[in-house]
Amino acid sequence: MTAISVIGAQGKTVDLPEEIFAAKVNVPLIHQVVVAQQAAARQGTHATKTRGMVRGGGKKPYRQKGTGRARQGSVRAPQYAGGGTVHGPQPRSYVQRTPRKMKIAALRGALSDRLSHGRVLVVSGFTTGDVPKTRDAVAVLTEAIGSLERPVLAVVHRDDEISWKSLKNVPSVHVLTEDQLNTYDVLASDHVVFTEQALDSFVTRSTSGPAPAKEESAK
């Protein structure tokens, strides 16, 4: 295990399991999972009207023969302005099938990459007391990473509503609960900051689930 100091608790350290924070970084796998996650976020409600859906155009614009021009049946044909669209987008689902083991392996790889660059941190907490305090939470983050100019992912426990309210309006901070942690948000942030409670819950949840798929050796 890798030991890391807890910011805000002098002399205290926590152990990060190697199976989660020292996993192999499989870039193609991470790319596939991120693309699938972004695709699943698409609504897929885009639609265009065909010539049968556009209003008007029931009458022939001119007679069939004798004009010397190409025959036309409607001014709502695709070649006319205001006509229908040919092969335009229609409502569809962009969801890609991604097995759970692939998601787990990709997340572990992303966290391992961040930790290898010293960008995974643990704090004892963002606030004290029963009232949300954005100033105190920002002070904790500033002490941990030095600056909030770059995106920061704050991972809090699901029951820690005070920390969530304290950080939700900070522009450069994205707040997630430990059970919402995902590959895309880890990669989109320069630093990942766990609260001690959130880290314990995340490690417990991750180690109790199925292990990621093993890669086959090249033949």
Coordinates of N, CA and C in Angstrom, one line a residue:
M1 N 0.8 -1.2 0.0 CA 0.0 0.0 0.0 C 0.9 1.3 0.0
T2 N 0.3 2.3 -0.5 CA 0.9 3.6 -0.6 C 0.3 4.5 0.5
A3 N 1.2 5.0 1.4 CA 0.7 5.9 2.5 C 0.7 7.4 2.0
I4 N -0.3 8.1 2.4 CA -0.4 9.5 2.0 C -0.8 10.3 3.2
S5 N -0.3 11.5 3.4 CA -0.6 12.3 4.5 C -2.0 12.9 4.4
V6 N -2.7 13.0 5.5 CA -4.0 13.7 5.5 C -3.8 15.1 5.9
I7 N -4.2 16.0 5.0 CA -4.0 17.4 5.2 C -5.1 17.9 6.2
G8 N -4.6 18.6 7.2 CA -5.5 19.1 8.2 C -5.5 18.2 9.5
A9 N -4.8 17.1 9.4 CA -4.6 16.2 10.6 C -3.1 15.9 10.7
Q10 N -2.5 16.7 11.5 CA -1.0 16.6 11.6 C -0.5 15.2 12.0
G11 N 0.4 14.7 11.2 CA 1.0 13.4 11.5 C 0.2 12.2 11.1
K12 N -1.0 12.4 10.6 CA -1.8 11.3 10.2 C -1.7 10.9 8.8
T13 N -1.7 9.6 8.5 CA -1.6 9.1 7.1 C -2.7 8.1 6.9
V14 N -3.0 7.9 5.6 CA -4.0 6.9 5.2 C -3.3 6.0 4.1
D15 N -3.7 4.8 4.1 CA -3.1 3.8 3.1 C -4.0 3.8 1.9
L16 N -3.4 3.9 0.7 CA -4.1 3.7 -0.6 C -3.8 2.4 -1.2
P17 N -4.8 1.5 -1.3 CA -4.6 0.2 -1.8 C -4.0 0.2 -3.2
E18 N -3.0 -0.6 -3.5 CA -2.3 -0.7 -4.8 C -3.2 -1.2 -5.9
E19 N -4.2 -2.0 -5.5 CA -5.1 -2.5 -6.6 C -5.9 -1.4 -7.2
I20 N -6.1 -0.3 -6.4 CA -6.9 0.8 -6.9 C -6.0 2.0 -7.4
F21 N -5.0 2.3 -6.6 CA -4.2 3.5 -6.9 C -2.8 3.2 -7.5
A22 N -2.6 1.9 -7.8 CA -1.3 1.6 -8.5 C -1.6 0.6 -9.6
A23 N -2.8 0.8 -10.2 CA -3.2 -0.1 -11.3 C -2.5 0.3 -12.6
K24 N -2.5 -0.6 -13.5 CA -2.0 -0.3 -14.9 C -2.8 0.7 -15.6
V25 N -2.2 1.7 -16.2 CA -2.9 2.7 -16.9 C -3.0 2.2 -18.4
N26 N -4.2 1.8 -18.7 CA -4.5 1.3 -20.1 C -5.2 2.4 -20.8
V27 N -4.4 3.1 -21.6 CA -4.9 4.3 -22.3 C -6.1 4.0 -23.3
P28 N -5.9 3.0 -24.1 CA -7.1 2.6 -25.0 C -8.4 2.3 -24.3
L29 N -8.2 1.6 -23.2 CA -9.4 1.3 -22.4 C -10.0 2.5 -21.8
I30 N -9.2 3.4 -21.2 CA -9.7 4.7 -20.7 C -10.4 5.5 -21.7
H31 N -9.8 5.5 -22.9 CA -10.4 6.3 -24.0 C -11.8 5.7 -24.4
Q32 N -11.9 4.4 -24.5 CA -13.2 3.8 -24.8 C -14.2 4.1 -23.8
V33 N -13.9 4.0 -22.5 CA -14.8 4.3 -21.4 C -15.3 5.7 -21.4
V34 N -14.4 6.6 -21.6 CA -14.7 8.1 -21.7 C -15.6 8.4 -22.8
V35 N -15.3 7.8 -24.0 CA -16.1 8.1 -25.2 C -17.5 7.5 -24.9
A36 N -17.6 6.4 -24.3 CA -19.0 5.8 -24.0 C -19.7 6.6 -23.0
Q37 N -19.0 7.2 -22.0 CA -19.7 8.0 -21.1 C -20.2 9.3 -21.7
Q38 N -19.4 9.9 -22.6 CA -19.8 11.1 -23.2 C -21.0 10.8 -24.2
A39 N -20.9 9.7 -24.9 CA -22.0 9.3 -25.8 C -23.3 9.1 -25.0
A40 N -23.2 8.5 -23.8 CA -24.4 8.2 -23.1 C -25.1 9.5 -22.6
A41 N -24.3 10.6 -22.5 CA -24.8 11.9 -22.0 C -25.6 12.6 -23.1
R42 N -25.5 12.2 -24.3 CA -26.2 12.9 -25.4 C -27.7 12.5 -25.4
Q43 N -28.5 13.5 -25.6 CA -29.9 13.3 -25.5 C -30.4 12.6 -26.7
G44 N -29.9 12.8 -27.9 CA -30.3 12.1 -29.1 C -31.7 12.5 -29.6
T45 N -32.1 13.7 -29.3 CA -33.4 14.2 -29.7 C -33.4 15.0 -30.9
H46 N -32.2 15.2 -31.6 CA -32.2 16.0 -32.8 C -33.0 15.4 -33.9
A47 N -33.6 16.2 -34.7 CA -34.5 15.7 -35.8 C -34.6 16.7 -36.9
T48 N -34.7 16.3 -38.1 CA -34.9 17.2 -39.3 C -36.2 16.7 -40.0
K49 N -36.8 17.6 -40.7 CA -38.1 17.2 -41.4 C -37.7 16.8 -42.8
T50 N -38.4 15.7 -43.2 CA -38.3 15.2 -44.6 C -39.3 16.0 -45.4
R51 N -39.3 15.8 -46.7 CA -40.2 16.5 -47.6 C -41.7 16.2 -47.3
G52 N -41.9 15.0 -46.7 CA -43.2 14.7 -46.3 C -43.7 15.4 -45.0
M53 N -42.8 16.0 -44.3 CA -43.1 16.6 -43.0 C -43.2 18.1 -43.2
V54 N -42.6 18.7 -44.2 CA -42.6 20.1 -44.4 C -43.9 20.6 -44.8
R55 N -44.4 21.7 -44.3 CA -45.7 22.2 -44.6 C -45.7 22.8 -46.0
G56 N -46.8 22.6 -46.8 CA -46.9 23.2 -48.1 C -46.4 22.3 -49.2
G57 N -46.4 22.8 -50.4 CA -45.9 22.0 -51.5 C -46.8 21.0 -52.1
G58 N -48.1 21.1 -51.8 CA -49.1 20.2 -52.3 C -49.4 20.3 -53.8
K59 N -49.1 21.5 -54.4 CA -49.4 21.7 -55.8 C -48.1 21.7 -56.6
K60 N -48.2 21.2 -57.8 CA -47.1 21.2 -58.7 C -46.7 22.7 -59.0
P61 N -45.4 23.0 -59.0 CA -45.0 24.4 -59.3 C -45.3 24.8 -60.7
Y62 N -45.3 23.9 -61.6 CA -45.7 24.2 -63.0 C -46.0 22.9 -63.7
R63 N -46.6 23.0 -64.9 CA -47.0 21.8 -65.6 C -45.9 20.9 -65.9
Q64 N -46.3 19.6 -66.1 CA -45.3 18.5 -66.3 C -44.5 18.7 -67.6
K65 N -45.2 19.1 -68.7 CA -44.5 19.1 -70.0 C -44.7 20.5 -70.7
G66 N -43.8 20.7 -71.6 CA -44.0 21.9 -72.5 C -43.2 23.1 -72.0
T67 N -42.6 23.1 -70.9 CA -41.9 24.3 -70.4 C -40.4 24.3 -70.7
G68 N -39.9 23.1 -71.1 CA -38.4 23.0 -71.3 C -37.6 22.8 -70.0
R69 N -38.3 22.9 -68.9 CA -37.6 22.7 -67.6 C -37.7 21.3 -67.1
A70 N -36.9 21.0 -66.1 CA -37.0 19.6 -65.5 C -38.4 19.6 -64.8
R71 N -39.0 18.4 -64.8 CA -40.2 18.2 -64.1 C -40.1 18.3 -62.6
Q72 N -41.0 18.9 -62.0 CA -41.0 19.1 -60.5 C -42.4 18.8 -60.0
G73 N -42.4 18.1 -58.8 CA -43.7 17.7 -58.2 C -44.0 18.6 -57.0
S74 N -43.1 19.3 -56.4 CA -43.4 20.0 -55.2 C -42.2 21.0 -55.0
V75 N -42.6 22.2 -54.4 CA -41.6 23.2 -54.1 C -41.0 22.8 -52.7
R76 N -41.4 21.7 -52.1 CA -40.8 21.3 -50.8 C -39.9 20.1 -51.0
A77 N -39.5 19.9 -52.3 CA -38.4 18.9 -52.5 C -37.1 19.4 -52.0
P78 N -36.1 18.6 -51.7 CA -34.9 19.0 -51.0 C -34.1 20.0 -51.8
Q79 N -34.2 20.1 -53.1 CA -33.4 21.1 -53.8 C -33.9 22.5 -53.7
Y80 N -35.1 22.7 -53.2 CA -35.7 24.0 -53.0 C -35.4 24.6 -51.6
A81 N -35.3 25.9 -51.6 CA -35.1 26.5 -50.3 C -36.4 26.3 -49.5
G82 N -36.3 25.9 -48.2 CA -37.5 25.6 -47.5 C -38.0 24.2 -47.6
G83 N -37.3 23.4 -48.4 CA -37.8 22.1 -48.6 C -37.3 21.1 -47.5
G84 N -37.6 19.9 -47.7 CA -37.2 18.9 -46.7 C -35.7 18.6 -46.7
T85 N -35.2 17.9 -45.7 CA -33.8 17.5 -45.6 C -33.7 16.0 -46.0
V86 N -32.6 15.8 -46.8 CA -32.4 14.4 -47.2 C -31.4 13.7 -46.2
H87 N -31.7 12.6 -45.7 CA -30.9 11.8 -44.8 C -30.4 12.6 -43.6
G88 N -31.2 13.5 -43.1 CA -30.9 14.3 -41.9 C -30.9 13.5 -40.6
P89 N -30.4 14.0 -39.5 CA -30.4 13.3 -38.3 C -31.8 13.0 -37.7
Q90 N -32.0 11.9 -37.1 CA -33.3 11.5 -36.6 C -33.0 11.1 -35.1
P91 N -34.0 11.1 -34.3 CA -33.8 10.7 -32.9 C -33.3 9.3 -32.8
R92 N -32.2 9.1 -31.9 CA -31.6 7.8 -31.8 C -30.9 7.8 -30.4
S93 N -30.5 6.6 -30.0 CA -29.7 6.5 -28.8 C -28.3 6.3 -29.1
Y94 N -27.4 7.0 -28.4 CA -26.0 6.9 -28.6 C -25.3 6.0 -27.6
V95 N -26.1 5.3 -26.7 CA -25.5 4.5 -25.7 C -24.6 3.4 -26.2
Q96 N -23.4 3.3 -25.7 CA -22.5 2.2 -26.0 C -22.4 1.2 -24.9
R97 N -22.4 0.0 -25.1 CA -22.3 -1.0 -24.1 C -20.9 -1.0 -23.5
T98 N -20.8 -0.8 -22.2 CA -19.6 -0.8 -21.5 C -19.7 -1.7 -20.3
P99 N -19.1 -2.9 -20.2 CA -19.2 -3.7 -19.1 C -18.6 -3.1 -17.8
R100 N -19.2 -3.4 -16.7 CA -18.8 -2.8 -15.4 C -17.3 -3.0 -15.1
K101 N -16.8 -4.1 -15.5 CA -15.4 -4.4 -15.2 C -14.5 -3.4 -16.0
M102 N -14.9 -3.0 -17.2 CA -14.1 -2.1 -17.9 C -14.1 -0.7 -17.3
K103 N -15.3 -0.3 -16.8 CA -15.4 1.0 -16.1 C -14.5 1.0 -14.8
I104 N -14.5 -0.1 -14.1 CA -13.7 -0.2 -12.9 C -12.2 -0.1 -13.2
A105 N -11.8 -0.8 -14.2 CA -10.4 -0.8 -14.6 C -10.0 0.6 -15.1
A106 N -10.9 1.3 -15.9 CA -10.5 2.6 -16.4 C -10.4 3.6 -15.3
L107 N -11.3 3.5 -14.3 CA -11.3 4.5 -13.2 C -10.1 4.3 -12.3
R108 N -9.7 3.0 -12.1 CA -8.5 2.7 -11.3 C -7.2 3.2 -12.1
G109 N -7.2 3.1 -13.4 CA -6.1 3.5 -14.2 C -6.0 5.1 -14.1
A110 N -7.1 5.7 -14.2 CA -7.1 7.2 -14.1 C -6.6 7.7 -12.7
L111 N -7.1 7.1 -11.7 CA -6.7 7.4 -10.3 C -5.2 7.2 -10.1
S112 N -4.7 6.0 -10.7 CA -3.3 5.7 -10.5 C -2.5 6.7 -11.3
D113 N -2.9 7.2 -12.4 CA -2.2 8.2 -13.2 C -2.1 9.5 -12.4
R114 N -3.2 9.9 -11.8 CA -3.2 11.1 -11.0 C -2.3 11.0 -9.8
L115 N -2.3 9.8 -9.1 CA -1.5 9.7 -7.9 C 0.0 9.6 -8.3
S116 N 0.3 9.0 -9.4 CA 1.7 9.0 -9.8 C 2.3 10.4 -10.1
H117 N 1.5 11.3 -10.3 CA 1.9 12.7 -10.5 C 1.7 13.6 -9.3
G118 N 1.3 12.9 -8.2 CA 1.1 13.7 -7.0 C -0.1 14.5 -7.0
R119 N -1.2 14.1 -7.7 CA -2.4 14.9 -7.8 C -3.6 14.3 -7.1
V120 N -3.4 13.3 -6.3 CA -4.4 12.8 -5.4 C -4.1 13.2 -4.0
L121 N -5.0 13.9 -3.4 CA -4.8 14.4 -2.0 C -6.0 14.0 -1.1
V122 N -5.7 14.0 0.2 CA -6.7 13.6 1.2 C -6.7 14.7 2.2
V123 N -7.9 15.2 2.6 CA -8.1 16.2 3.6 C -8.9 15.6 4.7
S124 N -8.8 16.1 5.9 CA -9.6 15.6 7.0 C -11.0 16.0 6.9
G125 N -11.2 17.2 6.2 CA -12.6 17.7 6.0 C -12.4 19.1 5.4
F126 N -13.5 19.6 4.8 CA -13.5 20.9 4.2 C -14.0 22.0 5.2
T127 N -14.9 21.6 6.0 CA -15.5 22.6 7.0 C -15.6 22.0 8.3
T128 N -15.8 22.8 9.4 CA -16.2 22.3 10.7 C -17.5 23.0 11.1
G129 N -18.2 22.4 11.9 CA -19.5 22.9 12.3 C -20.6 22.4 11.5
D130 N -21.8 23.0 11.7 CA -23.0 22.5 11.1 C -23.5 23.5 10.0
V131 N -22.7 24.5 9.7 CA -23.2 25.6 8.7 C -22.2 25.6 7.6
P132 N -22.7 25.6 6.3 CA -21.8 25.6 5.1 C -20.9 26.9 5.2
K133 N -19.6 26.8 4.9 CA -18.8 27.9 4.8 C -17.8 27.8 3.6
T134 N -18.2 28.5 2.6 CA -17.4 28.4 1.4 C -15.9 28.9 1.6
R135 N -15.8 30.0 2.4 CA -14.5 30.5 2.6 C -13.5 29.5 3.3
D136 N -14.1 28.8 4.3 CA -13.2 27.8 4.9 C -12.9 26.6 4.0
A137 N -13.8 26.2 3.2 CA -13.6 25.1 2.2 C -12.6 25.5 1.2
V138 N -12.7 26.7 0.7 CA -11.7 27.2 -0.3 C -10.3 27.3 0.3
A139 N -10.2 27.7 1.6 CA -9.0 27.8 2.3 C -8.3 26.4 2.4
V140 N -9.1 25.4 2.7 CA -8.6 24.0 2.8 C -8.0 23.6 1.4
L141 N -8.7 23.8 0.3 CA -8.3 23.5 -1.0 C -7.0 24.2 -1.4
T142 N -7.0 25.5 -1.0 CA -5.8 26.3 -1.4 C -4.6 25.8 -0.6
E143 N -4.8 25.4 0.6 CA -3.6 24.9 1.4 C -3.2 23.6 0.8
A144 N -4.1 22.8 0.2 CA -3.8 21.5 -0.3 C -3.1 21.5 -1.6
I145 N -3.6 22.4 -2.5 CA -3.0 22.4 -3.9 C -2.4 23.7 -4.3
G146 N -2.6 24.7 -3.5 CA -1.9 26.0 -3.8 C -2.7 27.0 -4.6
S147 N -3.5 26.6 -5.5 CA -4.2 27.5 -6.4 C -5.4 26.8 -6.9
L148 N -6.5 27.6 -7.2 CA -7.7 27.1 -7.7 C -7.9 27.6 -9.2
E149 N -6.8 27.9 -9.9 CA -7.0 28.3 -11.2 C -7.3 27.2 -12.2
R150 N -6.9 26.0 -11.8 CA -7.1 24.8 -12.7 C -8.3 24.0 -12.1
P151 N -8.9 23.1 -12.9 CA -10.1 22.4 -12.4 C -9.7 21.4 -11.2
V152 N -10.5 21.3 -10.2 CA -10.3 20.5 -9.1 C -11.5 19.6 -8.9
L153 N -11.3 18.3 -8.6 CA -12.4 17.4 -8.3 C -12.4 17.2 -6.8
A154 N -13.5 17.6 -6.1 CA -13.6 17.3 -4.7 C -14.6 16.2 -4.5
V155 N -14.1 15.1 -3.8 CA -14.9 13.9 -3.5 C -15.3 13.9 -2.1
V156 N -16.6 14.0 -1.8 CA -17.1 14.1 -0.5 C -18.0 12.9 -0.2
H157 N -18.2 12.6 1.1 CA -19.1 11.5 1.4 C -20.6 11.9 1.1
R158 N -21.4 10.9 0.8 CA -22.8 11.2 0.4 C -23.5 11.8 1.5
D159 N -23.2 11.6 2.8 CA -23.9 12.2 3.9 C -23.3 13.5 4.3
D160 N -22.2 13.9 3.6 CA -21.6 15.2 4.0 C -22.2 16.3 3.2
E161 N -23.4 16.7 3.5 CA -24.1 17.8 2.8 C -23.5 19.2 3.0
I162 N -22.8 19.4 4.2 CA -22.2 20.6 4.5 C -21.1 21.0 3.6
S163 N -20.2 20.0 3.3 CA -19.1 20.2 2.4 C -19.6 20.4 1.0
W164 N -20.6 19.7 0.6 CA -21.1 19.8 -0.8 C -21.7 21.3 -1.0
K165 N -22.4 21.8 0.0 CA -23.0 23.1 -0.1 C -21.9 24.2 0.0
S166 N -20.8 23.9 0.7 CA -19.7 24.9 0.8 C -19.0 25.0 -0.5
L167 N -18.9 24.0 -1.3 CA -18.1 24.0 -2.5 C -18.9 24.1 -3.8
K168 N -20.2 24.0 -3.8 CA -20.9 23.8 -5.1 C -20.9 25.1 -5.9
N169 N -20.6 26.2 -5.3 CA -20.6 27.5 -6.1 C -19.2 28.0 -6.5
V170 N -18.2 27.2 -6.2 CA -16.8 27.6 -6.5 C -16.6 27.2 -8.0
P171 N -16.3 28.1 -8.9 CA -16.3 27.9 -10.3 C -15.4 26.7 -10.7
S172 N -14.2 26.7 -10.2 CA -13.2 25.7 -10.6 C -13.2 24.4 -9.9
V173 N -14.2 24.2 -9.0 CA -14.3 23.0 -8.2 C -15.6 22.2 -8.7
H174 N -15.4 20.9 -9.0 CA -16.5 20.0 -9.3 C -16.6 19.1 -8.1
V175 N -17.8 19.0 -7.5 CA -18.0 18.2 -6.3 C -18.8 16.9 -6.7
L176 N -18.3 15.8 -6.3 CA -19.0 14.5 -6.5 C -19.0 13.7 -5.1
T177 N -19.9 12.8 -5.0 CA -19.9 11.9 -3.9 C -19.0 10.7 -4.3
E178 N -18.6 9.9 -3.3 CA -17.7 8.8 -3.6 C -18.3 7.8 -4.5
D179 N -19.6 7.6 -4.5 CA -20.2 6.6 -5.4 C -20.5 7.2 -6.8
Q180 N -20.2 8.4 -7.0 CA -20.4 9.0 -8.3 C -19.1 9.2 -9.0
L181 N -18.0 8.8 -8.4 CA -16.6 9.0 -9.0 C -16.5 8.2 -10.3
N182 N -16.1 8.9 -11.4 CA -16.0 8.3 -12.7 C -14.7 8.7 -13.4
T183 N -14.4 8.0 -14.5 CA -13.2 8.2 -15.2 C -13.1 9.6 -15.8
Y184 N -14.2 10.0 -16.5 CA -14.1 11.3 -17.2 C -13.8 12.5 -16.2
D185 N -14.5 12.5 -15.1 CA -14.3 13.7 -14.2 C -12.9 13.6 -13.5
V186 N -12.3 12.4 -13.3 CA -11.0 12.3 -12.8 C -10.0 12.9 -13.9
L187 N -10.2 12.6 -15.1 CA -9.3 13.0 -16.2 C -9.5 14.5 -16.5
A188 N -10.7 15.0 -16.3 CA -11.0 16.4 -16.6 C -10.5 17.4 -15.5
S189 N -10.0 16.8 -14.4 CA -9.5 17.6 -13.3 C -8.0 17.5 -13.1
D190 N -7.4 18.6 -12.7 CA -5.9 18.5 -12.4 C -5.6 17.8 -11.1
H191 N -6.5 18.0 -10.1 CA -6.3 17.4 -8.8 C -7.6 16.7 -8.4
V192 N -7.4 15.6 -7.7 CA -8.5 14.9 -7.1 C -8.3 14.9 -5.5
V193 N -9.3 15.6 -4.8 CA -9.1 15.8 -3.4 C -10.3 15.0 -2.7
F194 N -9.9 14.0 -1.9 CA -10.9 13.2 -1.2 C -10.9 13.8 0.3
T195 N -12.1 13.7 0.8 CA -12.2 13.8 2.3 C -11.9 12.4 2.9
E196 N -11.4 12.4 4.1 CA -11.0 11.1 4.7 C -12.2 10.1 4.7
Q197 N -13.3 10.7 5.0 CA -14.5 9.8 5.1 C -14.9 9.3 3.7
A198 N -14.8 10.1 2.7 CA -15.2 9.7 1.4 C -14.2 8.7 0.9
L199 N -12.9 8.8 1.2 CA -11.9 7.9 0.7 C -12.2 6.5 1.4
D200 N -12.4 6.5 2.6 CA -12.7 5.2 3.3 C -13.9 4.5 2.7
S201 N -14.9 5.2 2.4 CA -16.1 4.7 1.8 C -15.9 4.2 0.4
F202 N -15.1 5.0 -0.4 CA -14.8 4.6 -1.8 C -13.9 3.3 -1.8
V203 N -12.9 3.2 -1.0 CA -12.0 2.0 -0.9 C -12.8 0.8 -0.5
T204 N -13.7 1.0 0.5 CA -14.5 -0.2 0.9 C -15.4 -0.6 -0.2
R205 N -16.0 0.3 -0.9 CA -16.9 0.0 -2.0 C -16.2 -0.7 -3.2
S206 N -15.0 -0.2 -3.5 CA -14.2 -0.7 -4.6 C -13.6 -2.1 -4.3
T207 N -13.2 -2.3 -3.1 CA -12.5 -3.6 -2.8 C -13.6 -4.7 -2.6
S208 N -14.8 -4.3 -2.3 CA -15.8 -5.4 -2.1 C -16.5 -5.8 -3.4
G209 N -16.3 -5.0 -4.5 CA -16.9 -5.3 -5.8 C -16.1 -6.3 -6.6
P210 N -16.6 -6.6 -7.8 CA -15.8 -7.5 -8.7 C -14.5 -6.9 -9.2
A211 N -13.5 -7.7 -9.3 CA -12.2 -7.2 -9.8 C -12.3 -6.9 -11.3
P212 N -11.5 -6.0 -11.8 CA -11.5 -5.7 -13.2 C -10.9 -6.8 -14.0
A213 N -11.3 -6.8 -15.3 CA -10.9 -7.9 -16.2 C -9.4 -7.9 -16.4
K214 N -8.8 -9.1 -16.4 CA -7.4 -9.3 -16.6 C -7.1 -9.3 -18.1
E215 N -6.0 -8.7 -18.5 CA -5.6 -8.6 -19.9 C -4.9 -9.9 -20.3
E216 N -5.3 -10.4 -21.4 CA -4.7 -11.6 -22.0 C -3.3 -11.3 -22.5
S217 N -2.4 -12.2 -22.2 CA -1.0 -12.1 -22.7 C -0.9 -12.2 -24.2
A218 N -0.1 -11.4 -24.8 CA 0.1 -11.5 -26.3 C 0.7 -12.8 -26.7
K219 N 0.1 -13.3 -27.7 CA 0.6 -14.6 -28.2 C 1.5 -14.4 -29.5

